[in-house]
Coordinates of C-alpha atoms in Angstrom, one line a residue:
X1 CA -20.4 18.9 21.3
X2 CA -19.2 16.3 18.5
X3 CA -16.0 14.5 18.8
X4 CA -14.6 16.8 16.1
X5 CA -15.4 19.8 18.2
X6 CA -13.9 17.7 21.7
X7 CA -10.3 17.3 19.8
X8 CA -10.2 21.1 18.1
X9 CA -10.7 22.4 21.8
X10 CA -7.4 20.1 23.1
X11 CA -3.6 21.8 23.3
X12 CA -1.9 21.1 20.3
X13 CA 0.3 18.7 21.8
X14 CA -2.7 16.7 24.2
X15 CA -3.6 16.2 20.5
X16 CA -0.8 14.8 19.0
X17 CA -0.5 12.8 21.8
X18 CA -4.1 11.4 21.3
X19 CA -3.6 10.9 17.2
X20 CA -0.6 8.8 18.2
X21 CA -2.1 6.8 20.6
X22 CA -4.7 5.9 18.3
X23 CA -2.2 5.1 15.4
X24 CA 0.0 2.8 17.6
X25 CA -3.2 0.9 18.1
X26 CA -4.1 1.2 14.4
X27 CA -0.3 -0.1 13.7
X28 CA -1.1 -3.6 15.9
X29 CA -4.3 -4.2 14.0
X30 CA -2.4 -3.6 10.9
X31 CA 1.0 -6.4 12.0
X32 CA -1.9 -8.7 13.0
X33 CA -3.5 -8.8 9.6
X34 CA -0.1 -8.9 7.9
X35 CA 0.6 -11.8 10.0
X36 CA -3.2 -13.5 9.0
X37 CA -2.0 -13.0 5.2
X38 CA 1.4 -13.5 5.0
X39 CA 1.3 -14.9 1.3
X40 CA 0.1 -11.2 0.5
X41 CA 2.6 -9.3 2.8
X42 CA 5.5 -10.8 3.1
X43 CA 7.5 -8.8 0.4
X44 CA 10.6 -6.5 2.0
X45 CA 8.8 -3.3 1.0
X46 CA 5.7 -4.0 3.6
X47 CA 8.1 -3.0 6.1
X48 CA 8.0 -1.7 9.3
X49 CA 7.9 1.6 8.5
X50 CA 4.8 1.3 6.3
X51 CA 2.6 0.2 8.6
X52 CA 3.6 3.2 11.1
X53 CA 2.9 5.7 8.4
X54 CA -0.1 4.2 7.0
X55 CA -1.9 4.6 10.5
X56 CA -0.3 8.1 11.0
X57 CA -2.0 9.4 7.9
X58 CA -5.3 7.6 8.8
X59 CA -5.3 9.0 12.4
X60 CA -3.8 12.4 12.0
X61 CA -7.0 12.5 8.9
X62 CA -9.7 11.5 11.1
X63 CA -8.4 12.5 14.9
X64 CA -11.6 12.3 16.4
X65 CA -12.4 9.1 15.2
X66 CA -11.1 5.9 17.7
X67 CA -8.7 3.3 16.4
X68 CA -12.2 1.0 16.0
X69 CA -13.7 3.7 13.5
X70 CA -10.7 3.9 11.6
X71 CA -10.3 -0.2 11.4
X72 CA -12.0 -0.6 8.1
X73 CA -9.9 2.2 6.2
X74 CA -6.6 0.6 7.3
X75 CA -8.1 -2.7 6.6
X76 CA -8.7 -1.5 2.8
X77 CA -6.0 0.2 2.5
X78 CA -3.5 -1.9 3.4
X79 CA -5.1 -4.7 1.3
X80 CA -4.9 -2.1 -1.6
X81 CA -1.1 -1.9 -1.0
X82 CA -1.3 -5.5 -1.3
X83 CA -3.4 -5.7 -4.7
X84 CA -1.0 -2.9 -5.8
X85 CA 1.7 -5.2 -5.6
X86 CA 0.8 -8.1 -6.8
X87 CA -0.2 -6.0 -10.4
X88 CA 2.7 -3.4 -10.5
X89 CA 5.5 -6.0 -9.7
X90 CA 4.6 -9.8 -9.6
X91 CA 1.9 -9.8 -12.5
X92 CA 4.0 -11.0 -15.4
X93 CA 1.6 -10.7 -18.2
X94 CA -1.9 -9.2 -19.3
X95 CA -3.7 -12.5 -19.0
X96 CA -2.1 -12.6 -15.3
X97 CA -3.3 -8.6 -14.4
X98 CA -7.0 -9.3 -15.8
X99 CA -7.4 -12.6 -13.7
X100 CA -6.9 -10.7 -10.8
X101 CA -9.1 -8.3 -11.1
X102 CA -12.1 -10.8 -11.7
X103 CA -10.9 -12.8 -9.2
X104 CA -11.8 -9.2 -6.7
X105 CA -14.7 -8.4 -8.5
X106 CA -16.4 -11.6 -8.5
X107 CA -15.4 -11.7 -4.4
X108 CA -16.5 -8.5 -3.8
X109 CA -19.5 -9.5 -5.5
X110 CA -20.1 -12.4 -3.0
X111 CA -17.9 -15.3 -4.6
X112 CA -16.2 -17.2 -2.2
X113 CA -12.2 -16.6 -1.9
X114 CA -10.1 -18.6 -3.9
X115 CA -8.5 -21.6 -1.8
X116 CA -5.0 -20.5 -1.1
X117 CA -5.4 -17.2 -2.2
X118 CA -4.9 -14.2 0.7
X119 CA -5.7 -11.6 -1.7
X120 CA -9.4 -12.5 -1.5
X121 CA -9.3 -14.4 1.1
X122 CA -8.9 -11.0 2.8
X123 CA -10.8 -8.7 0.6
X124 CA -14.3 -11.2 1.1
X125 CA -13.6 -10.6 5.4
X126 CA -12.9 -7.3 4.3
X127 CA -17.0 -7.8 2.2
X128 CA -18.6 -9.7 4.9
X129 CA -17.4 -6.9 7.3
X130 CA -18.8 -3.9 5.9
X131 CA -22.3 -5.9 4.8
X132 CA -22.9 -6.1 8.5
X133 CA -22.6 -2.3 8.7
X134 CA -25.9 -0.3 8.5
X135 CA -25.6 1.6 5.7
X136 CA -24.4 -1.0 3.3
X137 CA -27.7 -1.5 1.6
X138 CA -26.8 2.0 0.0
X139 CA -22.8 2.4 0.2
X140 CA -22.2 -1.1 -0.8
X141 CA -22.7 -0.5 -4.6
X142 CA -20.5 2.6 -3.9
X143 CA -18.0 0.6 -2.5
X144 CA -18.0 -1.9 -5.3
X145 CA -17.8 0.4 -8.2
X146 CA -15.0 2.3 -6.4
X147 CA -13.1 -1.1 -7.0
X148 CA -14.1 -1.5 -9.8
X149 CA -12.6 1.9 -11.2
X150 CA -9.3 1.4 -9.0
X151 CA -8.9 -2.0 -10.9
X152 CA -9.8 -0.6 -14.0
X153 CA -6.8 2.1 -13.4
X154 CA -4.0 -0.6 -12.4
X155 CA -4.9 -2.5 -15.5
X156 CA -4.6 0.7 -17.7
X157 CA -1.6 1.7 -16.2
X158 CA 0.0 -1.9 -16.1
X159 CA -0.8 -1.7 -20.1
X160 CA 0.9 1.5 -20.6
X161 CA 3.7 0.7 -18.8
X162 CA 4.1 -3.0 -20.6
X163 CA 3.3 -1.4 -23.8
X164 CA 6.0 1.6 -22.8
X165 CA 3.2 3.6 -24.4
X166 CA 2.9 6.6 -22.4
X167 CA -0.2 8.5 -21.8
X168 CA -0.1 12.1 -22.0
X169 CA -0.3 14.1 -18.4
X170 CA -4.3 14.4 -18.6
X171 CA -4.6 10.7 -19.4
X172 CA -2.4 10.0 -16.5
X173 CA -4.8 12.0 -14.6
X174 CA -7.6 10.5 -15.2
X175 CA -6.3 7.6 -14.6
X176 CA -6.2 8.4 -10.5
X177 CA -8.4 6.3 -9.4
X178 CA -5.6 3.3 -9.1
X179 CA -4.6 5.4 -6.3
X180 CA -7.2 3.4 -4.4
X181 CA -7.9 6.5 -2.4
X182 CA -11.2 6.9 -3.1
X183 CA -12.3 3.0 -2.5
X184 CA -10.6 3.0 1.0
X185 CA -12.7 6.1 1.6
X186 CA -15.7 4.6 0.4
X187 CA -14.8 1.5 3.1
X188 CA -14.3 4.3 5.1
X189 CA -17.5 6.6 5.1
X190 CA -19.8 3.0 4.7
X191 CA -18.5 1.5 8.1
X192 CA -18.8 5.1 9.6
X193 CA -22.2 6.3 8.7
X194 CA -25.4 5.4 10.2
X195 CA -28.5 3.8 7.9
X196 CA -29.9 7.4 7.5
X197 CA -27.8 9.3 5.3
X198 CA -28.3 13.0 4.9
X199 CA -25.2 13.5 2.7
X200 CA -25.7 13.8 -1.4
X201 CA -23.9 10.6 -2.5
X202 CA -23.1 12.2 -5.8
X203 CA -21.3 15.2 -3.9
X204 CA -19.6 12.9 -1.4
X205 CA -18.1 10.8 -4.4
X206 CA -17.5 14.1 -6.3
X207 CA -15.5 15.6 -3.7
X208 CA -13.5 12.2 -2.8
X209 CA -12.4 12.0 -6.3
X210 CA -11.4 15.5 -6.4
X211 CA -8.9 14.5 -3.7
X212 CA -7.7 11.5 -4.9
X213 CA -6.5 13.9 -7.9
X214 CA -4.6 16.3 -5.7
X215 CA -3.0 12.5 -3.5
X216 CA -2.1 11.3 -7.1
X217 CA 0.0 14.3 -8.0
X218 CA 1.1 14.6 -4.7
X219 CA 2.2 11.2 -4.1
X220 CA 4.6 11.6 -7.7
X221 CA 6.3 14.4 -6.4
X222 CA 7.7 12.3 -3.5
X223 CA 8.3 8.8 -5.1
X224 CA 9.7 10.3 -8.0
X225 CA 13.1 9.1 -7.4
X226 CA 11.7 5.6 -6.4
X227 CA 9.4 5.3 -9.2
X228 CA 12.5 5.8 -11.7
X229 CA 14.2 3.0 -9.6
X230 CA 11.2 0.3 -9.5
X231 CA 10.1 1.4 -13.2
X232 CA 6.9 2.9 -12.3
X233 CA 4.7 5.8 -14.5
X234 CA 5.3 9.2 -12.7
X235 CA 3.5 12.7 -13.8
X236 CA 6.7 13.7 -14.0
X237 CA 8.5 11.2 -16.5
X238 CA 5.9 12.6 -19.0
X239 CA 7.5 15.8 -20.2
X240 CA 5.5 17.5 -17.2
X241 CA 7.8 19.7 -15.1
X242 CA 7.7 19.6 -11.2
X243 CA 7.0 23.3 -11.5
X244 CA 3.7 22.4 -13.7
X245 CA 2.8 19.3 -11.0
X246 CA 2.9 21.8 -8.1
X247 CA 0.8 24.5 -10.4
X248 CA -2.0 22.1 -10.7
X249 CA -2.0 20.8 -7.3
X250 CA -2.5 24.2 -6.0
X251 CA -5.3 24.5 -8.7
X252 CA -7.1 20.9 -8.2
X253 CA -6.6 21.4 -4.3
X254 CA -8.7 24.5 -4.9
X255 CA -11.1 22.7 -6.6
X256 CA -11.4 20.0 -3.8
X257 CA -12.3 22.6 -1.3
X258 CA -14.8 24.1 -2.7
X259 CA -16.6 20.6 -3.1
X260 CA -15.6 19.7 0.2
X261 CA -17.5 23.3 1.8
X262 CA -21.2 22.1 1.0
X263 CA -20.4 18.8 2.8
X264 CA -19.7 20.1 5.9
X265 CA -23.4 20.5 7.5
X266 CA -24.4 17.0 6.4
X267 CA -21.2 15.1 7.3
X268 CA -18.7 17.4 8.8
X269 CA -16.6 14.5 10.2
X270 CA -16.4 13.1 6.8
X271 CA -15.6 17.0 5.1
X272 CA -12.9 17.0 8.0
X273 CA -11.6 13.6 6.6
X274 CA -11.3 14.3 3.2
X275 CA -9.5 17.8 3.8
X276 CA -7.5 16.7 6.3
X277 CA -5.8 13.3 4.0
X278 CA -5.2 15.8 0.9
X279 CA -3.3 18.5 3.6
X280 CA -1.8 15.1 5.4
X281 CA -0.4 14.0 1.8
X282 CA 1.2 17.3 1.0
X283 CA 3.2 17.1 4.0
X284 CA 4.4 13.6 4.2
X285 CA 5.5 13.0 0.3
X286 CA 7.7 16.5 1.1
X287 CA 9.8 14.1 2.9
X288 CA 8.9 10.3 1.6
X289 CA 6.3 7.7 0.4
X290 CA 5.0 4.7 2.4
X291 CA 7.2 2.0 0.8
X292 CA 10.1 0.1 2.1
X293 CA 12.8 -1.1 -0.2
X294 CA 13.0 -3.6 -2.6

């Protein structure tokens, strides 16, 4: 019996009890590392509140996996909240935006952090940690192009925003993978999976993406009123309606299933994963989003 199989025989609430358990602990790695690199998380929105929810959604996504197994995807996901940041609200200009996004690729490429700098002075522990893992030989370049393609998004939607030259809704779209959700999950399935992997990486990435389409429309609907207060793109401040938003979630979540389906004999843990953050996700942003105030 799998540890998947172990937790979906538990009483619903021994279960809850467990995923909260395993957040908590989740929550104290995550204050740790805020304290570590406080130049990067010492703004009011990383609040208290954010780091409880953060670790929610990663244990309630992954319930059979212990606080240990989910380290690495709050690790990259709270240093993406970080990056997000520093491009959506302290970047100043498009000369400011691009030198941050070499300044990652160059350390996730094995450059030494910049002195004084905890953006990469994080995100090169974040390298060093996952090279040690078996199956970086293979998931590494997955792992680097998935930041590459989240940068590329933040700088694309820092332009339009600077530029107040909006995209239409299927550019916007596109543009999901400044989400970030599918390079925490790269982090994520890399520090989890052995060095023989029986999962199609094209399907795996497929299917991730997928999701990260049905978390970006999602995640609109519940910071809409925040976004029009912080001056952020929404899918719906572009002549979308939320009626049309909800229509294609139901349709992309669809979509995200059926890719999910063929995953589950190779990697059901995984499949589990990715289902579970998309249904996490249209639960939580029906009541809020993980930032604090400004």
């Amino acid at each position: 019996m799998t540890a998947r199989d172990d937790f979906a025989s538990w009483p619903a609430a021994t279960a809850s009890g467990h995923v909260c358990a395993v957040a908590g602990q989740s929550q104290r790695h995550m204050r740790e590392w805020a304290a570590e690199y406080p130049d990067l998380f010492s703004a009011k929105p990383f609040d208290a509140a954010l780091y409880s929810t953060l670790s929610l959604a990663m244990a309630f996504s992954g319930p059979w996996f212990t606080a240990e197994q989910l380290r690495m995807a709050n690790k990259v996901c709270l240093w993406a909240f970080g990056l997000d940041w520093l491009v959506d609200y302290v970047a100043t200009s498009p000369s400011e935006v691009d030198d941050i996004a070499r300044r990652c690729l160059d350390v996730a490429a094995g450059a030494p952090p910049v002195p004084g700098d905890d953006l990469t002075r994080l995100l090169a522990d974040i390298r060093d940690e996952l090279a040690a893992s078996p199956a970086f030989g293979v998931l590494g370049p997955v792992w680097r192009d998935e930041l590459q393609r989240m940068l590329k998004g933040m700088v694309e939607e820092w332009r339009w925003k600077s530029t107040k030259v909006m995209p239409t809704f299927e550019e916007y779209l596109g543009n999901a993978d400044n989400l970030g959700f599918s390079f925490a999950f790269a982090a994520h399935w890399l520090s989890t999976t052995g060095p023989d992997l029986t999962a199609d990486l094209g399907q795996v990435r497929e299917a991730s993406w997928a999701v990260q389409r049905v978390i970006r429309l999602l995640n609109d609907l519940g910071s809409y009123e925040r976004d029009v207060k912080w001056g952020d793109l929404n899918a719906l401040l572009l002549d979308t309606s939320r009626a049309e938003v909800e229509r294609r979630i139901a349709e992309l979540a669809g979509r995200s299933r059926e890719l999910i389906a063929p995953l589950r004999s190779a990697g059901p843990e995984l499949a589990g994963y990715l289902e579970r953050q998309m249904d996490f996700c249209a639960g939580f942003y029906r009541v809020a989003d993980y930032w604090g105030t400004l």
